[in-house]
Short mmCIF file of C-alpha atoms in Angstrom, two decimals:
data_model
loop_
_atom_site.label_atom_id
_atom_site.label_comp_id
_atom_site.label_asym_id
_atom_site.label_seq_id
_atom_site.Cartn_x
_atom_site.Cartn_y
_atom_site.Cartn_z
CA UNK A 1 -5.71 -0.20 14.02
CA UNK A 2 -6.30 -1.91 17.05
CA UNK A 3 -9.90 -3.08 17.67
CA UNK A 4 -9.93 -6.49 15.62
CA UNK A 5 -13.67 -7.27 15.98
CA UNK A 6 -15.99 -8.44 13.22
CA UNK A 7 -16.48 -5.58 11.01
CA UNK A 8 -18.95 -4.01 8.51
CA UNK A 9 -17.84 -3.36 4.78
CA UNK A 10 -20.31 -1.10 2.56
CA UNK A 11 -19.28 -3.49 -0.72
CA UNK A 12 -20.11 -6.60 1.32
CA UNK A 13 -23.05 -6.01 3.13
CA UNK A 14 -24.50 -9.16 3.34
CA UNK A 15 -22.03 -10.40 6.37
CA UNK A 16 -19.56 -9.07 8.36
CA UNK A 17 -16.21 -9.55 7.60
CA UNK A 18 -13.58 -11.07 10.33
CA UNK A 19 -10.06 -10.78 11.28
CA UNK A 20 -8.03 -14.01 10.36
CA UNK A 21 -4.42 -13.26 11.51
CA UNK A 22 -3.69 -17.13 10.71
CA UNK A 23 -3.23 -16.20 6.69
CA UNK A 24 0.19 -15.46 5.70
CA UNK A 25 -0.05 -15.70 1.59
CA UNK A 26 -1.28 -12.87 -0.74
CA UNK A 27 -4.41 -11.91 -2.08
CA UNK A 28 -5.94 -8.77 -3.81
CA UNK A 29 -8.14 -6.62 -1.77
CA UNK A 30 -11.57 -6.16 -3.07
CA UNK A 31 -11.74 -2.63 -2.02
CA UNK A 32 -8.25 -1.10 -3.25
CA UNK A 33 -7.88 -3.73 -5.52
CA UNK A 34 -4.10 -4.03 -4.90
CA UNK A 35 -2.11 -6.96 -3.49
CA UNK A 36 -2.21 -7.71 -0.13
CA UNK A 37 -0.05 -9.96 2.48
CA UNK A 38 -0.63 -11.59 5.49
CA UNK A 39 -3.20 -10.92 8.08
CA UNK A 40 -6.34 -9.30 6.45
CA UNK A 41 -10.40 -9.05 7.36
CA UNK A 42 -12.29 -11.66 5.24
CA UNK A 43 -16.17 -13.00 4.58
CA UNK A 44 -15.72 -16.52 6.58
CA UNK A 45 -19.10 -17.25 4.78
CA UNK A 46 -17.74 -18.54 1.25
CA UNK A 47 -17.43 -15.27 -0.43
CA UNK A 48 -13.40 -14.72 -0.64
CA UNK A 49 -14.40 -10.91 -0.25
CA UNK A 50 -10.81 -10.10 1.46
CA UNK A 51 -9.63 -6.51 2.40
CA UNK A 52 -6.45 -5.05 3.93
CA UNK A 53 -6.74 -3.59 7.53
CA UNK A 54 -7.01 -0.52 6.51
CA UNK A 55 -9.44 -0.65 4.00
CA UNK A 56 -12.00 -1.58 6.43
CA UNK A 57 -14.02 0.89 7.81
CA UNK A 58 -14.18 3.16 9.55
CA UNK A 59 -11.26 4.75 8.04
CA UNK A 60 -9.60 8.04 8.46
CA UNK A 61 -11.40 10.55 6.01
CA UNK A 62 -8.23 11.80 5.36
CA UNK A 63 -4.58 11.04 6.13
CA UNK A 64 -0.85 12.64 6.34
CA UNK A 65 1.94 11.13 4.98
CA UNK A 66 5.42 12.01 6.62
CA UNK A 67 7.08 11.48 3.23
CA UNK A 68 5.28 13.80 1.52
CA UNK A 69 5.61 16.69 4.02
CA UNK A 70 2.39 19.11 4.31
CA UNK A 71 0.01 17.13 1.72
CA UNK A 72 -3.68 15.74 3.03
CA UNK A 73 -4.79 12.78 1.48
CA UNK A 74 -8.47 12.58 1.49
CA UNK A 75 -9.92 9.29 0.76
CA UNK A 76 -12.05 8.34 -2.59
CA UNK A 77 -13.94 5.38 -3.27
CA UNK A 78 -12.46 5.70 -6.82
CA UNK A 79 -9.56 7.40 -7.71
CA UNK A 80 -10.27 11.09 -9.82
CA UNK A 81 -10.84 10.75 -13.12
CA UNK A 82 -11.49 6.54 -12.83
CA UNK A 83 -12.24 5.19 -16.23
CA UNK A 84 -10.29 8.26 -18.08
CA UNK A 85 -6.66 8.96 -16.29
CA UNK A 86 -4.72 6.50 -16.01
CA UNK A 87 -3.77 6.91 -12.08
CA UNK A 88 -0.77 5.06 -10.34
CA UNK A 89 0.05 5.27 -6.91
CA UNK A 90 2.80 7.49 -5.90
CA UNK A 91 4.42 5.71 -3.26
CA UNK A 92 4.61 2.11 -5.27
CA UNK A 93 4.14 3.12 -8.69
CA UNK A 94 1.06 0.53 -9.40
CA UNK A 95 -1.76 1.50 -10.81
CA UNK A 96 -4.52 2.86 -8.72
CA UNK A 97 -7.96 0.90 -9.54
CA UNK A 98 -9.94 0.90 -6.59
CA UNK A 99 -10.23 3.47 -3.35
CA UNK A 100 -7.34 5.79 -3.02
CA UNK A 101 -6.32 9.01 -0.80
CA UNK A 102 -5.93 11.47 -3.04
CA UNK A 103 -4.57 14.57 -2.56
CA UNK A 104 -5.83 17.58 -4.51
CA UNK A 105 -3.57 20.29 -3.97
CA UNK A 106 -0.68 17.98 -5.68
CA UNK A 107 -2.51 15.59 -7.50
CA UNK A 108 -0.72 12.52 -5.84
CA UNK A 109 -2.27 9.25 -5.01
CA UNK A 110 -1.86 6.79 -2.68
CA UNK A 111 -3.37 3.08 -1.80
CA UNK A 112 -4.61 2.68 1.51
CA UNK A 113 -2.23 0.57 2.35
CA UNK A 114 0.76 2.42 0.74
CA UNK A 115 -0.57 5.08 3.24
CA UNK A 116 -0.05 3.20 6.19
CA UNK A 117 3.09 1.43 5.29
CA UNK A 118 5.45 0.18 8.02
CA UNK A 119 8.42 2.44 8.26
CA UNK A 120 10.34 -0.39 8.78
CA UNK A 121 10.90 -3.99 7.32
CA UNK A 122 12.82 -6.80 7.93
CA UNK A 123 13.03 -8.64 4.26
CA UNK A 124 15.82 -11.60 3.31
CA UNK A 125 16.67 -11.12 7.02
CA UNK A 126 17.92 -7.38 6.32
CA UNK A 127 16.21 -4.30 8.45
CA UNK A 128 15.16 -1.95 5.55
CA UNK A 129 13.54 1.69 6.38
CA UNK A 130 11.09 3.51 3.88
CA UNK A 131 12.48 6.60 2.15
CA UNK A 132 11.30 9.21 -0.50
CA UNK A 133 14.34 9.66 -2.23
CA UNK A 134 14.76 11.65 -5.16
CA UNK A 135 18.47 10.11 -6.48
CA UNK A 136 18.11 7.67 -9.12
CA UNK A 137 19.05 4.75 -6.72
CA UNK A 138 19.50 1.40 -7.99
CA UNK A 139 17.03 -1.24 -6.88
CA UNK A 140 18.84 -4.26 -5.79
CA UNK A 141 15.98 -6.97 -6.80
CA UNK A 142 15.09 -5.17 -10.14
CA UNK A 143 17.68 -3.70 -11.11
CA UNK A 144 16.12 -0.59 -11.98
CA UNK A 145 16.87 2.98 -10.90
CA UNK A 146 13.61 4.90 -10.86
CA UNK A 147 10.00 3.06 -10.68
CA UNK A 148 7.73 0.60 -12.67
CA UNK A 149 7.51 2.78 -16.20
CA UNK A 150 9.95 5.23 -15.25
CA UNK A 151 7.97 6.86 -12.56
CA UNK A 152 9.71 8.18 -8.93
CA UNK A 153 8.63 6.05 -5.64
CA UNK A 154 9.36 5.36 -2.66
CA UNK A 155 12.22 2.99 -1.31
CA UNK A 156 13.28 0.74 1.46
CA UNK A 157 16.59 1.23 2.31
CA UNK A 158 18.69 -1.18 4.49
CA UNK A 159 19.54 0.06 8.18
CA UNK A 160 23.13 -2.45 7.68
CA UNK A 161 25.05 -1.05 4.64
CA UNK A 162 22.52 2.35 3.79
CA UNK A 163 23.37 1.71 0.07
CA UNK A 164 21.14 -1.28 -0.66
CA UNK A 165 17.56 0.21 -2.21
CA UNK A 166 14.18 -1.81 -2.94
CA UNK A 167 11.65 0.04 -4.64
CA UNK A 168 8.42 -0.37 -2.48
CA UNK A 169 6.90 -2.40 -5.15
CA UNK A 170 9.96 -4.64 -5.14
CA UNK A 171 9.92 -5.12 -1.18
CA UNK A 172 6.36 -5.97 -1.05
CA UNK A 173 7.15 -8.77 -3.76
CA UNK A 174 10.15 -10.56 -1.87
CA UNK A 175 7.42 -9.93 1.21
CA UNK A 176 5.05 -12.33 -0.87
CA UNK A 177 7.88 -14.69 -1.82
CA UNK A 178 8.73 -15.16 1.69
CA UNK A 179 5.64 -15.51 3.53
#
């Protein structure tokens, strides 16, 4: 996204929201409802109503992911099935509690941001590129080989060594820490 003008927000209607590239901590984004970091579009009346870039509209209606070949995410205010499945989000592993993209030809679900992920990082000073791998990699921070409750996701591995693994979830953790 490029145009960082005040912007409108259908679940804050009563002001605009601005673009405050100054923030570098975390918050949770009142639309997705998952953790954010960094720069972000915020209520600079009082309101702490905070939302990721790309949770601010206008948003694509619907979105590709390279990792996940010829699937069409269509965005949903709430994920399918809110308040009886129990969704997570298939590039991180969290659970999905706000607006998703959804795809419904193989029922996988993504957070906004998850969606439009940098394909590369730079965490603890190491380059790191995101990956869908299906081998029951090790995480270096965690420990663990496959996601939070056993479920796949998607990894960072680093561009120096292309052994070291972070699970998404993990990276965007040590991305908190460090900011």
């Amino acid at each position: 996204m490029a145009n960082h003008g005040d912007k409108e927000h259908e679940r804050h209607p009563q002001h605009k929201l601005s673009w405050d590239a100054s923030l570098n901590g975390g918050y949770t984004c009142a639309d997705c409802k998952f953790v954010g970091l960094g720069p972000r579009y915020r209520c600079t009346k009082g309101c702490n109503f905070q939302v990721h870039e790309c949770c601010v509209p206008p948003r694509p209606d619907s979105v590709a992911v390279s990792l996940f070949g010829d699937c069409r995410f269509k965005f949903l205010d709430f994920p399918p099935g809110a308040g009886v499945d129990h969704r997570f989000c298939d590039a991180c592993g969290t659970d999905v509690e706000g607006c998703v993209y959804h795809c419904f030809h193989c029922d996988r679900d993504l957070h906004p941001s998850c969606a439009c992920m940098k394909d590369d990082e730079v965490i603890g000073g190491v380059k790191y590129r995101l990956r869908d791998e299906g081998k029951k990699w090790e995480c270096v921070e965690c420990k663990m080989r496959l996601g939070l409750e056993g479920k796949r996701t998607w990894w960072y591995v680093s561009e120096e060594d292309g052994e070291s693994r972070l699970h998404v979830h993990c990276a965007r953790k040590l991305l908190l820490r460090d900011a």
